Short mmCIF file of C-alpha atoms in Angstrom, two decimals:
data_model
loop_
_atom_site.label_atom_id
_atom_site.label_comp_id
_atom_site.label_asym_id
_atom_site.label_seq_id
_atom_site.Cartn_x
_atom_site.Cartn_y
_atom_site.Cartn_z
CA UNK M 1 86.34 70.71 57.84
CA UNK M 2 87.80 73.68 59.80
CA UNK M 3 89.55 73.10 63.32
CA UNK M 4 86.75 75.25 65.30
CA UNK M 5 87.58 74.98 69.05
CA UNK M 6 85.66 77.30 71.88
CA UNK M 7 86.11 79.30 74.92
CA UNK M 8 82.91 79.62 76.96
CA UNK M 9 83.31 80.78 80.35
CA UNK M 10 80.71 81.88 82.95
CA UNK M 11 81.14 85.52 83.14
CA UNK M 12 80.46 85.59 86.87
CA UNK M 13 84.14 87.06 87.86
CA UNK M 14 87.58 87.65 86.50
CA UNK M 15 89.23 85.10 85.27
CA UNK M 16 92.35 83.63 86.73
CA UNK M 17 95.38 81.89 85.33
CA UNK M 18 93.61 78.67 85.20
CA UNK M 19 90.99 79.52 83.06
CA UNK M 20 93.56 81.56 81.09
CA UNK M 21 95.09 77.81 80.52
CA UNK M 22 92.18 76.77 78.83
CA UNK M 23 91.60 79.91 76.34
CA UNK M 24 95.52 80.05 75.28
CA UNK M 25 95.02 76.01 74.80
CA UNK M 26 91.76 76.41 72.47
CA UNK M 27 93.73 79.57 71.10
CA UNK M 28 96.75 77.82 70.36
CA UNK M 29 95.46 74.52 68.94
CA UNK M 30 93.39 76.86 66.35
CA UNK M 31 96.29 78.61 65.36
CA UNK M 32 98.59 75.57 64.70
CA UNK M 33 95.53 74.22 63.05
CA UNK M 34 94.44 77.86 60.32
CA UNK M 35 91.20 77.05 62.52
CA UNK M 36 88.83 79.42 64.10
CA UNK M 37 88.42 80.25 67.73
CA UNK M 38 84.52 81.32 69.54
CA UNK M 39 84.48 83.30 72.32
CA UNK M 40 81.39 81.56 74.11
CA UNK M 41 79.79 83.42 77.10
CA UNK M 42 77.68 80.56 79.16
CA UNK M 43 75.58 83.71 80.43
CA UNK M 44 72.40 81.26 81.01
CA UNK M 45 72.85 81.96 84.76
CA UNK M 46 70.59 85.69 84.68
CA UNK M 47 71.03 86.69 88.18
CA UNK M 48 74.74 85.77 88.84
CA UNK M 49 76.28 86.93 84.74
CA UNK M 50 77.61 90.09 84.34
CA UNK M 51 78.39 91.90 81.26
CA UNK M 52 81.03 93.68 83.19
CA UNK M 53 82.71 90.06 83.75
CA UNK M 54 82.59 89.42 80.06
CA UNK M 55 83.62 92.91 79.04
CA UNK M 56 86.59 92.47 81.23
CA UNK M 57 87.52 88.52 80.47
CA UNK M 58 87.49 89.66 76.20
CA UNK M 59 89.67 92.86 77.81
CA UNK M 60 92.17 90.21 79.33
CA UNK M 61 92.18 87.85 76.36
CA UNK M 62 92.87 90.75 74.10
CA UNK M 63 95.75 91.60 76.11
CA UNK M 64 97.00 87.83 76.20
CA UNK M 65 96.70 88.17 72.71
CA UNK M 66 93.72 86.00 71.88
CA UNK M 67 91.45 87.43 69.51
CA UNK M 68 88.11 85.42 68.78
CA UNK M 69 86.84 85.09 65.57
CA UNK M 70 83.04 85.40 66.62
CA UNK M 71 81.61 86.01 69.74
CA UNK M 72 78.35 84.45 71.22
CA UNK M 73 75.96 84.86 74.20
CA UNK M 74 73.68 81.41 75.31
CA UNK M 75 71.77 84.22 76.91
CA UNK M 76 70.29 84.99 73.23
CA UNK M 77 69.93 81.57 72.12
CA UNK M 78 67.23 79.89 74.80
CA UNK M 79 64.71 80.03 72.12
CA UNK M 80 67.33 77.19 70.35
CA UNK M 81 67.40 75.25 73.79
CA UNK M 82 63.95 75.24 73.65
CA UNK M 83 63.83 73.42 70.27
CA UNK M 84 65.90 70.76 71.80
CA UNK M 85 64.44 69.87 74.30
CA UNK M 86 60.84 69.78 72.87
CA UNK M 87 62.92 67.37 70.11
CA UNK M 88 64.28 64.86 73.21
CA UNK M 89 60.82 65.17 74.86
CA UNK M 90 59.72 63.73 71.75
CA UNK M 91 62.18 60.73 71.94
CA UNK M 92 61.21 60.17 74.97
CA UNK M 93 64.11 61.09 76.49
CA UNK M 94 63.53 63.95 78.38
CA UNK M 95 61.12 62.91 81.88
CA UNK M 96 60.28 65.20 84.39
CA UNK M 97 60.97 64.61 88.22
CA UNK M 98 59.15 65.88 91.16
CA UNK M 99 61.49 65.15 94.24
CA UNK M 100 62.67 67.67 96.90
CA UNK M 101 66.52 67.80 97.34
CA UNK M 102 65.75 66.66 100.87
CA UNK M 103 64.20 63.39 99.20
CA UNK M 104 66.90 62.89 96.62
CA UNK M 105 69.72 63.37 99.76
CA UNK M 106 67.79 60.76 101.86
CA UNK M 107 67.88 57.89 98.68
CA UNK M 108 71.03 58.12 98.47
CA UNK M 109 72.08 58.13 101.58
CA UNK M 110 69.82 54.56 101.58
CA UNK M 111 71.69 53.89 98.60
CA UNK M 112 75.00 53.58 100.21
CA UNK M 113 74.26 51.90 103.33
CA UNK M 114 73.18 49.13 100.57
CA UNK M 115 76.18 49.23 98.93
CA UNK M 116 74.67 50.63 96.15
CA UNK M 117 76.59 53.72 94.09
CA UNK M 118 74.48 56.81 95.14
CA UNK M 119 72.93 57.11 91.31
CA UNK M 120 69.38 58.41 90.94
CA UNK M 121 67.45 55.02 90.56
CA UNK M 122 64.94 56.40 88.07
CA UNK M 123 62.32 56.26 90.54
CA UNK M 124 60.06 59.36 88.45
CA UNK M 125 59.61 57.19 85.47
CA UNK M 126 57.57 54.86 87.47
CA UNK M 127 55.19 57.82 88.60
CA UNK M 128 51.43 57.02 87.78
CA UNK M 129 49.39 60.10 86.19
CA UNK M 130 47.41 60.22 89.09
CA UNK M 131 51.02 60.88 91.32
CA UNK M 132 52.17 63.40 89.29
CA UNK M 133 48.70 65.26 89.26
CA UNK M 134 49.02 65.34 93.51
CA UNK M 135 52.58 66.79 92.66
CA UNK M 136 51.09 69.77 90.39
CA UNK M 137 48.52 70.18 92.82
CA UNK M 138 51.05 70.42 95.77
CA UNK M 139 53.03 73.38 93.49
CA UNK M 140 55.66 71.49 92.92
CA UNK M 141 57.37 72.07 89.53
CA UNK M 142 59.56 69.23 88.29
CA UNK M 143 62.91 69.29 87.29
CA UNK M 144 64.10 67.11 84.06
CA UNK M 145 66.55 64.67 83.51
CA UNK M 146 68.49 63.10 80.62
CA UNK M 147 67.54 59.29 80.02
CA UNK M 148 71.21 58.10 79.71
CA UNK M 149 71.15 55.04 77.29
CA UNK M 150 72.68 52.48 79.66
CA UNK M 151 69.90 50.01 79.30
CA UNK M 152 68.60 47.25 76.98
CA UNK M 153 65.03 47.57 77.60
CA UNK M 154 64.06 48.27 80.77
CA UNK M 155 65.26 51.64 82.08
CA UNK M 156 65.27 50.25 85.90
CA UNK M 157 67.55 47.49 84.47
CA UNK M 158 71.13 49.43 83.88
CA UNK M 159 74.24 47.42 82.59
CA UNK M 160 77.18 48.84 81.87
CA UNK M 161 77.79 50.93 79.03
CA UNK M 162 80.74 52.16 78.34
CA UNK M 163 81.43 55.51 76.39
CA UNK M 164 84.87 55.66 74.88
CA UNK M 165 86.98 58.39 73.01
CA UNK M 166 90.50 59.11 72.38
CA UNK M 167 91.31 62.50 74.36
CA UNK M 168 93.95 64.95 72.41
CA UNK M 169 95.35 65.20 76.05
CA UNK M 170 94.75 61.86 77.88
CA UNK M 171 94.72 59.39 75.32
CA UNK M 172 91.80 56.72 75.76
CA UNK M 173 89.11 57.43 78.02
CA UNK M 174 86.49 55.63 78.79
CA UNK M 175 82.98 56.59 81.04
CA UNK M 176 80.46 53.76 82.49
CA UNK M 177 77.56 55.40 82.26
CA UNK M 178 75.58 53.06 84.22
CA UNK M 179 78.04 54.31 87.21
CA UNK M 180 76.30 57.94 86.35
CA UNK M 181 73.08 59.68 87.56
CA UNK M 182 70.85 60.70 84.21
CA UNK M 183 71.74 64.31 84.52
CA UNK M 184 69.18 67.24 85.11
CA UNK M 185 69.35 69.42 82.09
CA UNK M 186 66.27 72.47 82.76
CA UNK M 187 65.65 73.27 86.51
CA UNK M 188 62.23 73.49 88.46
CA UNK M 189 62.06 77.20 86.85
CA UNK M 190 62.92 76.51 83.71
CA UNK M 191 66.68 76.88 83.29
CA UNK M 192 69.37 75.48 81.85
CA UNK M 193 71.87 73.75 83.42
CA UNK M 194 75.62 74.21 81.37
CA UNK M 195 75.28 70.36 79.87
CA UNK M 196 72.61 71.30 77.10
CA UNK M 197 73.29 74.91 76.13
CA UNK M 198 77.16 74.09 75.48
CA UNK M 199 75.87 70.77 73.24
CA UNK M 200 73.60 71.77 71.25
CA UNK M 201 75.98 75.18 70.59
CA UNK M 202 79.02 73.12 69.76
CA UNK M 203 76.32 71.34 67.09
CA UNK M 204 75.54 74.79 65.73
CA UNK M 205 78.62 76.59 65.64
CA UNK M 206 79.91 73.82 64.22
CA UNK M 207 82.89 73.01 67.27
CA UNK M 208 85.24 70.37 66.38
CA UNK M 209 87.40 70.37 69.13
CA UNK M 210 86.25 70.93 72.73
CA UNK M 211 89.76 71.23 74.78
CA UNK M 212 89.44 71.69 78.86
CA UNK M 213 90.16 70.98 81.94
CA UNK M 214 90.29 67.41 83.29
CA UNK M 215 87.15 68.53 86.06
CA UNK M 216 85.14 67.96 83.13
CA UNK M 217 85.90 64.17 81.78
CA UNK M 218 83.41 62.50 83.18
CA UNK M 219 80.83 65.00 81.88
CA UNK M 220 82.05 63.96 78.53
CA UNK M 221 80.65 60.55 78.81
CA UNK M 222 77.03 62.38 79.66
CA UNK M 223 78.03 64.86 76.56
CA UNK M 224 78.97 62.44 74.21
CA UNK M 225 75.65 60.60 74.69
CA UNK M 226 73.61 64.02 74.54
CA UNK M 227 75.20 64.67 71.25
CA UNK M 228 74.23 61.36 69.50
CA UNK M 229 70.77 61.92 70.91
CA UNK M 230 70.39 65.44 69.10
CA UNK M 231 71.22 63.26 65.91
CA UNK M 232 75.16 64.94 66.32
CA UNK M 233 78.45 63.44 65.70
CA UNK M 234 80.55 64.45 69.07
CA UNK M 235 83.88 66.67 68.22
CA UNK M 236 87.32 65.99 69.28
CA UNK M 237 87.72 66.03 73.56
CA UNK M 238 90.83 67.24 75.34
CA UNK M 239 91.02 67.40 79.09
CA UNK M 240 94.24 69.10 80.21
CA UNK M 241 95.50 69.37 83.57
CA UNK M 242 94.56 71.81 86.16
CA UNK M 243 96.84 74.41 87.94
CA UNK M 244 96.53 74.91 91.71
CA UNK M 245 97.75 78.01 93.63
CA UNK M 246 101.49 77.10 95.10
CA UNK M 247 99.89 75.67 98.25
CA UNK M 248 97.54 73.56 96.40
CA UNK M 249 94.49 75.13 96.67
CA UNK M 250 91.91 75.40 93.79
CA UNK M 251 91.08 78.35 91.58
CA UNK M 252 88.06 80.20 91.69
CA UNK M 253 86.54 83.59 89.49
CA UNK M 254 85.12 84.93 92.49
CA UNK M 255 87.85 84.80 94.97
CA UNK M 256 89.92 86.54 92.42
CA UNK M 257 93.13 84.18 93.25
CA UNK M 258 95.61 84.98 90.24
CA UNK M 259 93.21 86.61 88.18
CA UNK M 260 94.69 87.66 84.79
CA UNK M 261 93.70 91.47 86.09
CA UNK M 262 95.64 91.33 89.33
CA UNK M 263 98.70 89.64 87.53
CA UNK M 264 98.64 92.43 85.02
CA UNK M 265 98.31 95.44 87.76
CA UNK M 266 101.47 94.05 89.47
CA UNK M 267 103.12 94.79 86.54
CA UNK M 268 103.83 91.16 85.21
CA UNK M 269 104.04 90.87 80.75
CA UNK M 270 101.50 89.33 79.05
CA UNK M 271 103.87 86.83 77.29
CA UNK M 272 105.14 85.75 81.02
CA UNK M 273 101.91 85.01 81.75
CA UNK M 274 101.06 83.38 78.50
CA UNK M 275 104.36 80.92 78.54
CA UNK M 276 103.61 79.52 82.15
CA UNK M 277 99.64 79.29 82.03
CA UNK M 278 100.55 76.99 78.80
CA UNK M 279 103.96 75.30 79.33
CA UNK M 280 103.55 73.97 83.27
CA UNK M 281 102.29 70.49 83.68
CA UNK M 282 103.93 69.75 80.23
CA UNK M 283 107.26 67.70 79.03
CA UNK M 284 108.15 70.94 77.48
CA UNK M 285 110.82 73.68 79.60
CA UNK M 286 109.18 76.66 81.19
CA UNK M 287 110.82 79.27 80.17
CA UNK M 288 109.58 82.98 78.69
CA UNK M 289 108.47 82.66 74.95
CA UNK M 290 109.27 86.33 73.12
CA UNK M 291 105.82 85.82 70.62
CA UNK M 292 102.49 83.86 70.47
CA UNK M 293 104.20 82.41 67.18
CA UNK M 294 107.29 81.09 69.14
CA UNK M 295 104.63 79.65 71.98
CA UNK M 296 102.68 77.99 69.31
CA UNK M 297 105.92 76.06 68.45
CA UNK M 298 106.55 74.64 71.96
CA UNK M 299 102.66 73.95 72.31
CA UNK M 300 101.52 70.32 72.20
CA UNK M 301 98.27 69.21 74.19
CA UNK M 302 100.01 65.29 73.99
CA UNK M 303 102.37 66.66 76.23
CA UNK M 304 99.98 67.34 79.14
CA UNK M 305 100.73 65.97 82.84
CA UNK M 306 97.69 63.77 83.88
CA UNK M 307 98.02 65.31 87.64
CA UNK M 308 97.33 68.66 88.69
CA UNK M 309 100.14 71.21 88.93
CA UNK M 310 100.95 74.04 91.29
CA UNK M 311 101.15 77.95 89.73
CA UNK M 312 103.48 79.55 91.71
CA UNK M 313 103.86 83.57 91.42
CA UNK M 314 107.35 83.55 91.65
CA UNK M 315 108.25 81.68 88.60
CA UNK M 316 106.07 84.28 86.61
CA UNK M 317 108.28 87.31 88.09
CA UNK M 318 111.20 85.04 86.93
CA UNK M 319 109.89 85.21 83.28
CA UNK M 320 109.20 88.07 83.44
CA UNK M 321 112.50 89.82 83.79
CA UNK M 322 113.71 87.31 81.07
CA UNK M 323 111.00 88.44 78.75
CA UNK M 324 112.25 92.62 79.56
CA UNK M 325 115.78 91.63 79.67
CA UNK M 326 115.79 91.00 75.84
CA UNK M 327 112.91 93.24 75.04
CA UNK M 328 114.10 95.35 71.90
CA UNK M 329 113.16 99.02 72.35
CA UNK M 330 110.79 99.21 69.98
CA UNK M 331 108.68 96.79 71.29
CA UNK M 332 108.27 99.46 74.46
CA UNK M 333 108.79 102.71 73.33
CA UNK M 334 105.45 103.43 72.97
CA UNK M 335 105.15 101.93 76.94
CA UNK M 336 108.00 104.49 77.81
CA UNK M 337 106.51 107.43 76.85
CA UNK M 338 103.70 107.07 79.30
CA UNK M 339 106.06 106.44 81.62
CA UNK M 340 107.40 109.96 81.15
CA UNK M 341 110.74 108.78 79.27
CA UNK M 342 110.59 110.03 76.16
CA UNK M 343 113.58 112.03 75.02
CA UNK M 344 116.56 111.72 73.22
CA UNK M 345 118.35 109.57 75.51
CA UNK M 346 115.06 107.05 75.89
CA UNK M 347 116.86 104.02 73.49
CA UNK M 348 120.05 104.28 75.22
CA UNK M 349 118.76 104.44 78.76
CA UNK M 350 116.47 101.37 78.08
CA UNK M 351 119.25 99.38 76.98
CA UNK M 352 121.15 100.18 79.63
CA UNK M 353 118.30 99.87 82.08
CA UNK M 354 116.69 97.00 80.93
CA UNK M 355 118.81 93.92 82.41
CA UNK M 356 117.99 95.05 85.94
CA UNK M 357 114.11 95.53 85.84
CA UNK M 358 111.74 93.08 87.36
CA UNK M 359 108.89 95.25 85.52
CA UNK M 360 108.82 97.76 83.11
CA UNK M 361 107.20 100.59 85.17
CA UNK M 362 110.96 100.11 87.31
CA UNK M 363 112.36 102.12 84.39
CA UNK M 364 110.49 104.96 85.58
CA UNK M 365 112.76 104.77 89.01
CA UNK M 366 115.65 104.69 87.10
CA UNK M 367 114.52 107.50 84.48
CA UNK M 368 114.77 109.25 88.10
CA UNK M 369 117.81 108.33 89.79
CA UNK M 370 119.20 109.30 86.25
CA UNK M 371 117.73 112.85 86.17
CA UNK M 372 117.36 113.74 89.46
CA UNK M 373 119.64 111.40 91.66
CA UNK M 374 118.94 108.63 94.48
CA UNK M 375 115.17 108.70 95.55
CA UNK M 376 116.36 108.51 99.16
CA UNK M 377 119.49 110.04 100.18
CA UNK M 378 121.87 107.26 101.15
CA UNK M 379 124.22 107.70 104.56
CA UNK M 380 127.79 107.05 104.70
CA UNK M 381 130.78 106.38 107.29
CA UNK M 382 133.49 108.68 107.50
CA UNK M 383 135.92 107.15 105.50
CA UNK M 384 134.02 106.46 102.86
CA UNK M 385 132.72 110.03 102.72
CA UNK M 386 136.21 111.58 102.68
CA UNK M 387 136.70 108.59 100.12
CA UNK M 388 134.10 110.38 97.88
CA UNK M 389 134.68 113.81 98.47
CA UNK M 390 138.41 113.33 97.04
CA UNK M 391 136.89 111.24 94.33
CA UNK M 392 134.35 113.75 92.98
CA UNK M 393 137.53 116.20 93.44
CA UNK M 394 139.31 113.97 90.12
CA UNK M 395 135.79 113.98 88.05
CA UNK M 396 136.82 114.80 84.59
CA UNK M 397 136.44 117.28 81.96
CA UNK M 398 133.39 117.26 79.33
CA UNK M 399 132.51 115.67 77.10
CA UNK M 400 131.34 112.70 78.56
CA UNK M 401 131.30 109.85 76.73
CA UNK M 402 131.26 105.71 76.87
CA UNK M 403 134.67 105.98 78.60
CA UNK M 404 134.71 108.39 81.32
CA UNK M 405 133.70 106.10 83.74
CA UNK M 406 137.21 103.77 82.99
CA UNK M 407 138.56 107.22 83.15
CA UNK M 408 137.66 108.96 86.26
CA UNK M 409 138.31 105.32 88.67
CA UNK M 410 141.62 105.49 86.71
CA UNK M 411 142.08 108.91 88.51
CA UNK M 412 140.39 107.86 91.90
CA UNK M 413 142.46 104.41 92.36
CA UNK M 414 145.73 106.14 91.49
CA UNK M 415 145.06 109.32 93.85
CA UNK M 416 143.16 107.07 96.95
CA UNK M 417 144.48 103.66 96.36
CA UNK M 418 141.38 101.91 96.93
CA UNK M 419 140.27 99.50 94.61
CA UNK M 420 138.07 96.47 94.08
CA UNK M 421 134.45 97.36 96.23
CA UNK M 422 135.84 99.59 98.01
CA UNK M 423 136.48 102.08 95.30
CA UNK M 424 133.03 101.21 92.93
CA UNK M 425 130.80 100.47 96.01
CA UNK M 426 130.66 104.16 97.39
CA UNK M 427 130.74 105.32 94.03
CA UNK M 428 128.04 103.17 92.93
CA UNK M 429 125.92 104.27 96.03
CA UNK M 430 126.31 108.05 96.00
CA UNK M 431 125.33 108.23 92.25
CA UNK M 432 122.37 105.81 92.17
CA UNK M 433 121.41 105.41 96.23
CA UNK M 434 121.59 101.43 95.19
CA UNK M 435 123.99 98.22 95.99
CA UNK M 436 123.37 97.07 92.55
CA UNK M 437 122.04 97.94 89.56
CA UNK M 438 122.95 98.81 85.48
CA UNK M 439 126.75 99.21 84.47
CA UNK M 440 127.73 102.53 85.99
CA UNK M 441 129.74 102.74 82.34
CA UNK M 442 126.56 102.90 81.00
CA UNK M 443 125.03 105.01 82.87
CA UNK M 444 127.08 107.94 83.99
CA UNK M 445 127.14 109.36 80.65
CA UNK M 446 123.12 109.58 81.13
CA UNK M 447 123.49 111.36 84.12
CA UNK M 448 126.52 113.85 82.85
CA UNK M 449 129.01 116.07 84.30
CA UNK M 450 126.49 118.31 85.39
CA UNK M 451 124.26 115.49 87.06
CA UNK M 452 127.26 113.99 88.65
CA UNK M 453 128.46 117.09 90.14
CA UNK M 454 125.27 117.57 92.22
CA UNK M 455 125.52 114.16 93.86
CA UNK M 456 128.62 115.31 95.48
CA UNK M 457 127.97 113.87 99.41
#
């Protein structure tokens, strides 16, 4: 059988790093695996989905490098939702249920002060025919639950039923489903909740592995149940971890926190992003993986924390300049051109460049400072701008090659007699209008005699 694993996000906002976790998981287990991965839309939700959310989430993965193998919308399958549930109405496991959320609230507030779990207590299965009648009457609609099979006989009686699997992440799990509430699968007006569209998809598109977040392991126990009710095998569960901004706080589409868009507008690699949403919370060393291939190497679900872990920004810009410091030019002339830097000189400059770049579209202040001198003018003391003023005095004939830099602070300690940061400091400064930066070896002879000249202070 082929390893078929599945994305299916709401499209209701961008996604953020978290979910990103998920999709690279799915996406990497298929690839290890020659399996396939589904990009699943759960789109049931009409008035809150928007096919500019999913537009941009397959933009994102695309960019990650994920690229589905098929792509599906629930929103065109409710016709095969409706076949299931007619088929568990039939079984008799599908009732309907008339109470107000006020009503359900107040039982289980009763509930507790029992000391009872706050479980619905199956209270619509005992309605008479001429109850529900009064109900219709009244307008209500009702909504309908999944009988959970955590009984012998008697569906009032519950005893404890355990639900057990071995998780790809956690190991062995196990769910009481008797410590559960039979879950509401189609609303008063006639929609789905996510628990039956994403079963009875996973049955027809044929999903073998269903890897995500921990949030979801106690559904699994409902899921696994729904499964063997639609006459279904259950696939393969994994629950990894899930990430938390730095100060702990959860993620969320629509506040936009970390959202693979914002990440990428700040200028921040795809494979950065890629290495950190998969390798934090594992046994394996962050650190910035060059190719999918090479991430898919260092990937193991086994290897998941069981606690929550914190996704902290600054890491990413770390891994980042790691991924650009080693970043062969091919791999950006293409990226360079746009940026304007595009002649003869482009290879050499990025080389040279490269090692002091946070993010790529820096290159484009340097393709400056190298053409057209410091973007602010820097200011000097006295001495050090007689310093200069003698030093451009000794600047050396053409041509300019790899060594005129050794040559011309040859000239300028011998004539001055400064040396150390006194003499490259200044010099440094007045050329590039920066305390730091690429080998000035390096660069000068991308700036050239005539260049140099005109930064004379």
């Amino acid at each position: 059988m082929t390893v078929t694993v599945r994305f299916a996000p709401s499209p209701t906002g961008r996604i953020h790093i978290g979910n990103t976790r998920t999709a690279l998981f799915n996406w990497l287990f298929a690839q290890k695996n020659s399996g396939r991965f589904i990009q699943r839309f759960d789109d049931t939700d009409l008035e809150r989905s928007r096919k500019e959310y999913a537009d941009s989430i397959l933009y994102d993965l695309h960019w990650l490098g994920v690229f589905p193998d098929s792509i599906e919308y629930q929103s065109k399958r409710f016709d095969v939702y409706d076949q299931a549930v007619e088929k568990l109405k039939a079984a008799g496991l599908l009732y309907p249920c008339y109470e107000t959320a006020e009503e359900l609230d107040l039982r289980r507030k009763i509930r507790r002060t029992r000391g009872l779990p706050p479980v619905y207590g199956r209270e619509a299965l005992a309605l008479t025919q001429e109850e529900i009648a009064q109900f219709e009457a009244d307008g209500r609609k009702p909504h309908w639950r999944f009988l959970l099979p955590n009984f012998v006989s008697d569906p009032s009686e519950t005893q404890r039923t355990e639900v057990q699997w071995n998780d790809l992440v956690r190991g062995e799990e196990t769910v009481d489903l008797a410590s559960l509430s039979d879950p509401v699968l189609v609303r008063e007006d006639g929609t789905y909740l996510y628990t039956l569209p994403s079963v009875v998809d996973d049955i027809d598109m044929g999903v073998t592995h269903v890897i995500r977040g921990d949030d979801h392991v106690t559904n699994t126990g409902v899921q696994i149940a729904l499964f063997r009710a639609l006459g279904a095998e259950p696939p393969v569960f994994g629950h990894h971890n899930l990430l938390t901004t730095s100060s702990g706080e959860g993620l969320s589409k629509r506040s936009g926190a970390l959202s693979v868009e914002s990440l990428r507008e700040s200028g921040v690699e795809p494979m950065a992003i890629a290495s950190l949403a998969v390798l934090i919370g594992t046994s394996e060393n962050v650190q910035a993986m060059a190719s999918m291939t090479e991430l898919a190497a260092h990937f193991n679900p086994a290897s998941t924390s069981k606690s929550a872990s914190k996704f902290d920004p600054d890491e990413l810009f770390v891994l980042n300049r790691t991924l650009l410091h080693h970043m062969a030019f091919e791999d950006v002339r293409d990226r360079l051109q746009l940026l304007g830097i595009a002649d003869e000189r482009a290879e050499t400059f990025w080389n040279t460049v490269r090692g002091n770049l946070d993010k790529l579209s820096d290159a484009r202040d340097w393709w400056r400072i190298v053409n057209e001198g410091p973007l602010e003018k820097p200011h000097f003391e006295p001495e050090d701008l007689e310093f200069l003023r003698q030093a451009f005095d000794l600047l050396p004939e053409a041509p300019w090659d790899e060594g005129v830099w050794k040559k011309w602070t040859a000239a300028v300690r011998k004539d001055t007699g400064r040396k150390g940061k006194e003499l490259f400091a200044p010099l440094r400064l007045v050329l590039t209008g920066r305390a730091s930066g690429p080998e000035l070896a390096e660069l000068l002879p991308l700036i050239g005699l005539e260049g140099t000249s005109a930064r004379r202070p």
